[in-house]
mmCIF file of C-alpha atoms and ligand atoms in Angstrom:
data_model
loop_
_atom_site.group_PDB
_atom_site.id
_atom_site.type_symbol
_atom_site.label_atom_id
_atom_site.label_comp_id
_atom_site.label_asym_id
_atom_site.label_seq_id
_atom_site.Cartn_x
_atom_site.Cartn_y
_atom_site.Cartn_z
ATOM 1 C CA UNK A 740 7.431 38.804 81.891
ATOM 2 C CA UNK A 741 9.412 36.916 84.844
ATOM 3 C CA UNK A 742 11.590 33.506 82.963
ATOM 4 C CA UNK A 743 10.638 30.712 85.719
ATOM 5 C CA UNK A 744 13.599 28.332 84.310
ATOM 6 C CA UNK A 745 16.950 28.816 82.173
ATOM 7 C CA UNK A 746 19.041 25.374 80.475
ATOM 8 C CA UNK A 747 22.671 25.807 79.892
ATOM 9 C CA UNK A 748 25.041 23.146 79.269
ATOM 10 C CA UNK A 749 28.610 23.050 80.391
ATOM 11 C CA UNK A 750 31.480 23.691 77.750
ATOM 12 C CA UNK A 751 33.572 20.771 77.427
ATOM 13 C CA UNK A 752 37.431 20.072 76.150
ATOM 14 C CA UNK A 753 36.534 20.214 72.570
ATOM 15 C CA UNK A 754 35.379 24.384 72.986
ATOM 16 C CA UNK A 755 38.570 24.658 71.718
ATOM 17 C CA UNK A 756 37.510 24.027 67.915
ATOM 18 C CA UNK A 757 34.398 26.248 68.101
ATOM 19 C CA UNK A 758 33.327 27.749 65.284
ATOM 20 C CA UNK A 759 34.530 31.245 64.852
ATOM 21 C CA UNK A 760 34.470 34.519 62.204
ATOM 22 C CA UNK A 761 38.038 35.536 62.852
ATOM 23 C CA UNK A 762 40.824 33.407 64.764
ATOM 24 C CA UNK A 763 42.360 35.183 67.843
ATOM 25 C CA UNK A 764 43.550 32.581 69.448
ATOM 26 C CA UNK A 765 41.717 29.288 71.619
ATOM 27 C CA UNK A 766 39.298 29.241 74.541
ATOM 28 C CA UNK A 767 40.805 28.699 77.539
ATOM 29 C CA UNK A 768 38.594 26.227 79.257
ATOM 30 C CA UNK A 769 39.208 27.045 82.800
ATOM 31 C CA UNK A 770 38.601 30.389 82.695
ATOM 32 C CA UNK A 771 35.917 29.782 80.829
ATOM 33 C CA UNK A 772 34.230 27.500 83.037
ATOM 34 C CA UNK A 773 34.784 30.144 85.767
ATOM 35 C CA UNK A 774 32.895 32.615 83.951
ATOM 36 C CA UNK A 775 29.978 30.324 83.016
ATOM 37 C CA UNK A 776 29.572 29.576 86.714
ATOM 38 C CA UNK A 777 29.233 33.034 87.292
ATOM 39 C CA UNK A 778 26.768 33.205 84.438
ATOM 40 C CA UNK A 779 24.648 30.335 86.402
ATOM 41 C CA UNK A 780 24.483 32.374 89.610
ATOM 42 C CA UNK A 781 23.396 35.352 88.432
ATOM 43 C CA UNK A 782 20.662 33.659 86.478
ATOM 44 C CA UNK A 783 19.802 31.402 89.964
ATOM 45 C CA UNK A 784 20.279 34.811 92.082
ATOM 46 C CA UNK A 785 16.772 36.015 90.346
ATOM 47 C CA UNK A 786 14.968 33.050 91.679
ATOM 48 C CA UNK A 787 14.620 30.951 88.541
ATOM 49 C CA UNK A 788 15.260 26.843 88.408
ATOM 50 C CA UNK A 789 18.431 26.617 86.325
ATOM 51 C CA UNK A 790 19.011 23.334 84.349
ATOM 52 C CA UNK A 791 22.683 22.179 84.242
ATOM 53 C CA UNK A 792 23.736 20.231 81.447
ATOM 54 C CA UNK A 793 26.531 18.238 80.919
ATOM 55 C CA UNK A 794 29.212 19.052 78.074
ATOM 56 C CA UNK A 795 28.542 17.312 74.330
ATOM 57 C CA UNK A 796 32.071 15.649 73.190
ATOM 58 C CA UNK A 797 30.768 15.552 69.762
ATOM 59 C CA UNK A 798 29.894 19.424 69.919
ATOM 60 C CA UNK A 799 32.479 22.363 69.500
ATOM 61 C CA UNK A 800 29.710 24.751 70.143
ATOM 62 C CA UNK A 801 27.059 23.218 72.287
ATOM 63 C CA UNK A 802 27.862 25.567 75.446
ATOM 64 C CA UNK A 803 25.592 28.043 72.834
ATOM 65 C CA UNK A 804 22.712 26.496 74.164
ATOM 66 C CA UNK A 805 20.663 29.650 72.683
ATOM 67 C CA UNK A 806 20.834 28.567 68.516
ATOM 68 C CA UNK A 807 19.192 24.830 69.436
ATOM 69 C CA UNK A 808 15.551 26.194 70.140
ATOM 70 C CA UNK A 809 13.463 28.714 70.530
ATOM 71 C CA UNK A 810 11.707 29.142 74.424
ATOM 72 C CA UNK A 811 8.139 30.807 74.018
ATOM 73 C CA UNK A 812 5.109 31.233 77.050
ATOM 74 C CA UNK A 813 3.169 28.740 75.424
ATOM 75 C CA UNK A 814 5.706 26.130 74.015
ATOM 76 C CA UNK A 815 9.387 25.517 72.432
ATOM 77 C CA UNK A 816 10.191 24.917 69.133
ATOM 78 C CA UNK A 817 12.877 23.196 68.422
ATOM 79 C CA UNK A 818 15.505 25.080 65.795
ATOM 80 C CA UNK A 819 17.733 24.241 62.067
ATOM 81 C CA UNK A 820 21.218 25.356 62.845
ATOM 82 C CA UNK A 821 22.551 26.186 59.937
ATOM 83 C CA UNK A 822 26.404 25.723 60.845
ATOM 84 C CA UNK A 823 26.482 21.678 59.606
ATOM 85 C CA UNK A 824 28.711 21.134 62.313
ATOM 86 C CA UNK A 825 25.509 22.564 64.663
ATOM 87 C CA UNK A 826 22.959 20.908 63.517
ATOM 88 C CA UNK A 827 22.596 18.082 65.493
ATOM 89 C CA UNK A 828 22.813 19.967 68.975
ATOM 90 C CA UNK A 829 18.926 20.679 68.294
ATOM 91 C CA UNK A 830 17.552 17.134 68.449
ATOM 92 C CA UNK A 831 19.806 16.828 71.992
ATOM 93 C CA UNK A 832 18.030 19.869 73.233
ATOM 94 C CA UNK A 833 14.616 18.001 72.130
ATOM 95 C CA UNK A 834 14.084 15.829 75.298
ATOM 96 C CA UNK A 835 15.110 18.414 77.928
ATOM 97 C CA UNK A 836 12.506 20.880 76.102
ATOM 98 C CA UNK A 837 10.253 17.867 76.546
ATOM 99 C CA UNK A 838 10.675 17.731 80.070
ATOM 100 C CA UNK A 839 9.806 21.428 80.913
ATOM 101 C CA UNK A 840 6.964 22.159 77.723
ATOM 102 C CA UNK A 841 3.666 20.192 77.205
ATOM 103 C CA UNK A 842 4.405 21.974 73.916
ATOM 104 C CA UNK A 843 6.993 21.071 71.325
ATOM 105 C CA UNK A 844 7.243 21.633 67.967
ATOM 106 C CA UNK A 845 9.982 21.013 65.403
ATOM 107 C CA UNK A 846 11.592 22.727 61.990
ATOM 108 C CA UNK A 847 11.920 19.578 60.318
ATOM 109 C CA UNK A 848 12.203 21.002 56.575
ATOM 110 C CA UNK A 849 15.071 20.362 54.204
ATOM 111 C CA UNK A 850 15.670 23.797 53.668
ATOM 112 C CA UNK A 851 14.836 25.452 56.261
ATOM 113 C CA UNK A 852 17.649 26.459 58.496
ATOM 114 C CA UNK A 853 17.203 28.774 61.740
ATOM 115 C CA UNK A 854 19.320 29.291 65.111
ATOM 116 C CA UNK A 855 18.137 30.827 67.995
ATOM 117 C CA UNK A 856 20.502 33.413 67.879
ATOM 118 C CA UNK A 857 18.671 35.257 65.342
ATOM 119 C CA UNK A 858 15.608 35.545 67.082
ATOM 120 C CA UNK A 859 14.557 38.295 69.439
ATOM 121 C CA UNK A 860 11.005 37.706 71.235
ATOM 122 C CA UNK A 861 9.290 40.701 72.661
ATOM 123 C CA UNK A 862 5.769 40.910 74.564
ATOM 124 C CA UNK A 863 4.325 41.669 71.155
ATOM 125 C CA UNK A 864 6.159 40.256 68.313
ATOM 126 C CA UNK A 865 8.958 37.668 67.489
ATOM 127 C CA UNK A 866 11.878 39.386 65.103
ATOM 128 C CA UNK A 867 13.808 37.007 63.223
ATOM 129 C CA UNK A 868 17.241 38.099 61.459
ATOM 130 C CA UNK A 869 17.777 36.129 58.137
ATOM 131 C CA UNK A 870 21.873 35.321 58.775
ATOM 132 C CA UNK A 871 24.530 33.141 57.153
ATOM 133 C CA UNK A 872 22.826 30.503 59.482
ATOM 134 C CA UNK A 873 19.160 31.539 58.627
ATOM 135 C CA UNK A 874 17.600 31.492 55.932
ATOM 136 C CA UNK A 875 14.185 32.483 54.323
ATOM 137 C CA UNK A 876 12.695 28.868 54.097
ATOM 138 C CA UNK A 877 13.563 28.505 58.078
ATOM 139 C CA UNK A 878 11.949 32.007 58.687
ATOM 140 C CA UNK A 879 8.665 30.472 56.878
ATOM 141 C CA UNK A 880 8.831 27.506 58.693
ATOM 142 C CA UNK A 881 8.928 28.815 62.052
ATOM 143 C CA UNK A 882 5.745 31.273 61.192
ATOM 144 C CA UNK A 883 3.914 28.232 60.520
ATOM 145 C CA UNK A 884 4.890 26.704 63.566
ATOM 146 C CA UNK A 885 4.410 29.225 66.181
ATOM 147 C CA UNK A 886 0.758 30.724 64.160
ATOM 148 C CA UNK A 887 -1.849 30.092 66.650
ATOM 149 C CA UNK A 888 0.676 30.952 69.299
ATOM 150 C CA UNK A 889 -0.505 34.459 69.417
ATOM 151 C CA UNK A 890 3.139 36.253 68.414
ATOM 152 C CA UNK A 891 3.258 37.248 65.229
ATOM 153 C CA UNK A 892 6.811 36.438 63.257
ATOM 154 C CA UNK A 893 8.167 39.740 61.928
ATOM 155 C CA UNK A 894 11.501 39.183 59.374
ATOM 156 C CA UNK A 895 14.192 42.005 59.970
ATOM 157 C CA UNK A 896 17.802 42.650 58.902
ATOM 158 C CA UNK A 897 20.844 41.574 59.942
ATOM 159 C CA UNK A 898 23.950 43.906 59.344
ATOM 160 C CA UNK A 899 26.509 41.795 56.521
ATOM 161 C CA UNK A 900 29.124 40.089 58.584
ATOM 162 C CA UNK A 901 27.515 40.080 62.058
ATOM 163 C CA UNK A 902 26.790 36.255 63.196
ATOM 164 C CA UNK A 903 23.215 36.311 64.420
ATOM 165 C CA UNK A 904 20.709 39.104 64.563
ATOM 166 C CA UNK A 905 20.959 39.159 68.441
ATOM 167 C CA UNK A 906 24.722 39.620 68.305
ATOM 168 C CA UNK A 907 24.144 43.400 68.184
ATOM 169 C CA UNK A 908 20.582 43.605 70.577
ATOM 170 C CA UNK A 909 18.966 42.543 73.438
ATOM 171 C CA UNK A 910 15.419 43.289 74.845
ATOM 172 C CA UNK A 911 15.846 45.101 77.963
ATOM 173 C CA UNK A 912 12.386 45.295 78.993
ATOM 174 C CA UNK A 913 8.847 44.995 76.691
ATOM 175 C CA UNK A 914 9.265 48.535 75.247
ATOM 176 C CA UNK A 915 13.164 49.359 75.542
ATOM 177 C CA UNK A 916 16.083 47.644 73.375
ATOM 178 C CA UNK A 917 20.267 47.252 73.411
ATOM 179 C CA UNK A 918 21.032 47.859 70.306
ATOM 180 C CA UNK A 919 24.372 48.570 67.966
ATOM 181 C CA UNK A 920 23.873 51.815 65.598
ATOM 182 C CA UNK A 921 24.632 49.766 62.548
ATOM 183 C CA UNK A 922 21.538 47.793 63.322
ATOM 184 C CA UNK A 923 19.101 50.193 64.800
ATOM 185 C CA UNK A 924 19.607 52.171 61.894
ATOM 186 C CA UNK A 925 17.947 49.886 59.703
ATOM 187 C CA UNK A 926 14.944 50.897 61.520
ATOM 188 C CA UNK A 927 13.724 47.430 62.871
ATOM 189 C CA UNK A 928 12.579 48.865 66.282
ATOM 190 C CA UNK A 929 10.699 51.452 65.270
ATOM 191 C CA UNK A 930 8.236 51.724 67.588
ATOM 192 C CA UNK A 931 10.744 50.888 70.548
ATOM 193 C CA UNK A 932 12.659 52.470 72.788
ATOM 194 C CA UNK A 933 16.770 51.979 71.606
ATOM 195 C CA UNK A 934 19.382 52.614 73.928
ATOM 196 C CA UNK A 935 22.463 52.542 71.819
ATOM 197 C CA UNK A 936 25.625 50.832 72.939
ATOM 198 C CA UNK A 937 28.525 53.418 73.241
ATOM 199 C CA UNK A 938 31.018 54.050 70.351
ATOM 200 C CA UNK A 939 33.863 51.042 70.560
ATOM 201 C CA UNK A 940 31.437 48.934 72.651
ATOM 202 C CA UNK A 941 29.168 47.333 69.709
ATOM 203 C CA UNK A 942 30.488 43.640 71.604
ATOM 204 C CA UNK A 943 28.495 44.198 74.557
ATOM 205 C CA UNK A 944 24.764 44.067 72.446
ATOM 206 C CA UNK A 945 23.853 40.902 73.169
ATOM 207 C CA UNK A 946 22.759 41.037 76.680
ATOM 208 C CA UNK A 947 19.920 39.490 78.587
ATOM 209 C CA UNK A 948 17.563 40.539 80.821
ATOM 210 C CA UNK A 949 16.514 37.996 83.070
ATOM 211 C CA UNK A 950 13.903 39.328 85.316
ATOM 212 C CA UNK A 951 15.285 41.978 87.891
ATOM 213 C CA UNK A 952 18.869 41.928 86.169
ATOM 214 C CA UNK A 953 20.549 42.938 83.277
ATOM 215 C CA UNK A 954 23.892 40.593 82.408
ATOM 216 C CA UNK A 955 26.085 42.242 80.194
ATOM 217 C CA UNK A 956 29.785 41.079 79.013
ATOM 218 C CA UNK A 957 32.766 42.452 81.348
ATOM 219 C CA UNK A 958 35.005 45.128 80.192
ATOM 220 C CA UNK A 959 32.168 47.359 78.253
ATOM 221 C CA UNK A 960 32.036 50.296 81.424
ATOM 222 C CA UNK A 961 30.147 53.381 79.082
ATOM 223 C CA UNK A 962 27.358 51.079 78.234
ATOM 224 C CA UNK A 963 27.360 49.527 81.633
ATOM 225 C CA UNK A 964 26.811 53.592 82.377
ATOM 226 C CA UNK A 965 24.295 54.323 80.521
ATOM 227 C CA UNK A 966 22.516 51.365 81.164
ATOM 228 C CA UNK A 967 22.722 52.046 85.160
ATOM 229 C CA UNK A 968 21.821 55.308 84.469
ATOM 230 C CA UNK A 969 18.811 54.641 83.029
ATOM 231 C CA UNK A 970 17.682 52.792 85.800
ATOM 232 C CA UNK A 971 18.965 49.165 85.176
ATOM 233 C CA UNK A 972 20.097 46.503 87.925
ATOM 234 C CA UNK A 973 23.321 45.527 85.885
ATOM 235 C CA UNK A 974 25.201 42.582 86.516
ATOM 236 C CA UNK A 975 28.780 42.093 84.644
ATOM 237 C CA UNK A 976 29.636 38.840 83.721
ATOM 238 C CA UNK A 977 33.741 37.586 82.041
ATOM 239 C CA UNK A 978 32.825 36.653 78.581
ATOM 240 C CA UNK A 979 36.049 36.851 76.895
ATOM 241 C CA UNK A 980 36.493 33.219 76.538
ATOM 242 C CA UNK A 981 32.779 32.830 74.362
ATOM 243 C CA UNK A 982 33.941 36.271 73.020
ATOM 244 C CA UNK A 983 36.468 33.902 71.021
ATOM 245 C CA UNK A 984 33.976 32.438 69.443
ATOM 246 C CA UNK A 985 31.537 34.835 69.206
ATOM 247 C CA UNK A 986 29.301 34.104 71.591
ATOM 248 C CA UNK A 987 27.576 36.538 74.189
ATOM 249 C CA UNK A 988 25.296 36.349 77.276
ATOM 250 C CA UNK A 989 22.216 35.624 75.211
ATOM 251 C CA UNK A 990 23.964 32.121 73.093
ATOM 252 C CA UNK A 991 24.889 30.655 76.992
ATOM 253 C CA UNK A 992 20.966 29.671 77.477
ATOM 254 C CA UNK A 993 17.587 29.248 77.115
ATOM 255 C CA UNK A 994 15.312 31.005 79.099
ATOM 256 C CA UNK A 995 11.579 30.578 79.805
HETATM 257 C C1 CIR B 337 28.894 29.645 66.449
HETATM 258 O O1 CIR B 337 29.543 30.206 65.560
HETATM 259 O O2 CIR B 337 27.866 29.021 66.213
HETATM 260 C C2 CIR B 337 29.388 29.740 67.867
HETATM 261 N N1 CIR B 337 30.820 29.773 67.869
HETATM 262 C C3 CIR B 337 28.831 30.965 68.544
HETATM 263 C C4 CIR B 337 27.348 30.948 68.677
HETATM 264 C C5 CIR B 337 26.827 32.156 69.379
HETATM 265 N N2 CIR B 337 25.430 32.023 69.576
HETATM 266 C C6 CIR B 337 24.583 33.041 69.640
HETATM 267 O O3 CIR B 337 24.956 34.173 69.395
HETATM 268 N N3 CIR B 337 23.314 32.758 69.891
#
């Protein structure tokens, strides 16, 4: 599968209260502006159309362009965060899906919560972590949704205390996936290849590959390793500013 297009939206001055698990210490907004510029080019060096949006002042988090929708061949469907302070970054995202999809559709129930970051989409299946942020009714919801779409909706595990599923994997190509051990073990890619991260470098899972390149977090050099070695094009990108906050390569856009 080759992504024609990518949206990511600039961090703004407020990054600085994004939501985080554990508190060491603010964003630095330069720095990590610098980083998400690199993040752009690498995404543009592949050929795609990259959409650049401009910073939300009412949203800490919005830079995590990833948990507002869902980008599939045939249409987007637009997500439930369930961080209250996230969820109205989704109905933002609406219009720009609008503009790119003759397809939208919308979780629009009550209960049902879902971010993009616990979704993983491969060329046969969609895997959806329930999370803190996701839960069952938003799973349900979305299968409804995305049924004639030809993907079937698969519900999978998400290790206690990780933020989204995709925090500790990335699909790599249709039959390989990143993965952490703590997650792999729980068996949900049977049937795939796993390449584990190395021991001490479970931060670097969520990666992307974005057609001929895989963008991985600086600063994780035995994964790089073994991802080179098995035949990858990697590109390193800084991520320690996001790291703050817990966000990875996969959270900084939507890709399609
Ligand atoms: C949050 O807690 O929502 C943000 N600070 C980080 C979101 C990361 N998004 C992702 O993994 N898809």
């Amino acid at each position: 599968y080759r992504f024609t297009h990518a949206i990511t939206r600039k961090p703004g001055v407020g990054i600085t209260a994004g939501l985080r698990a554990v508190d060491i210490g603010a964003p630095d907004l330069d720095l990590m502006l610098a980083h998400h510029a690199d993040y752009i080019a690498a995404l543009r060096s592949t050929g795609a159309e990259v959409v650049e949006l401009d910073a939300l002042a009412d949203f800490a988090d919005a830079v995590f362009v990833e948990d507002t929708a869902l980008c599939l061949p045939r249409g987007a469907v637009v997500m439930r965060p369930g961080a209250p302070s996230r969820l109205g970054e989704a109905g933002l995202m609406a219009p720009h899906l609008a503009a790119l999809y003759d397809d939208v559709r919308v979780i629009s129930g009550a209960e049902s919560y879902i971010e993009g970051g616990d979704i993983l989409t491969t060329e046969r299946e969609i895997l959806v972590g329930r999370s803190a942020r996701t839960n069952a009714a938003g799973v349900a919801e979305l299968r409804e949704r995305v049924a004639d779409w030809g993907l079937p909706v698969r519900e999978v595990f998400t290790p206690p205390g990780v933020l989204h599923f995709k925090t500790d994997c990335s699909l790599l190509d249709a039959e390989t996936v990143l993965a952490t051990q703590r997650l792999a073990a729980s068996g949900c890619f049977d049937g795939y290849r796993v390449i584990h991260t190395a021991a001490g470098e479970e931060a670097c899972a969520n990666a992307i590959r974005f057609n001929d390149l895989v963008i991985m977090p600086d600063g994780f050099p035995k994964t790089r390793d073994i991802l080179v070695a098995a035949g990858f094009a990697v590109r390193v990108v800084g991520n320690s500013e996001c790291a703050k906050l817990d966000g990875g390569m996969s959270c900084l856009s939507l890709r399609f």
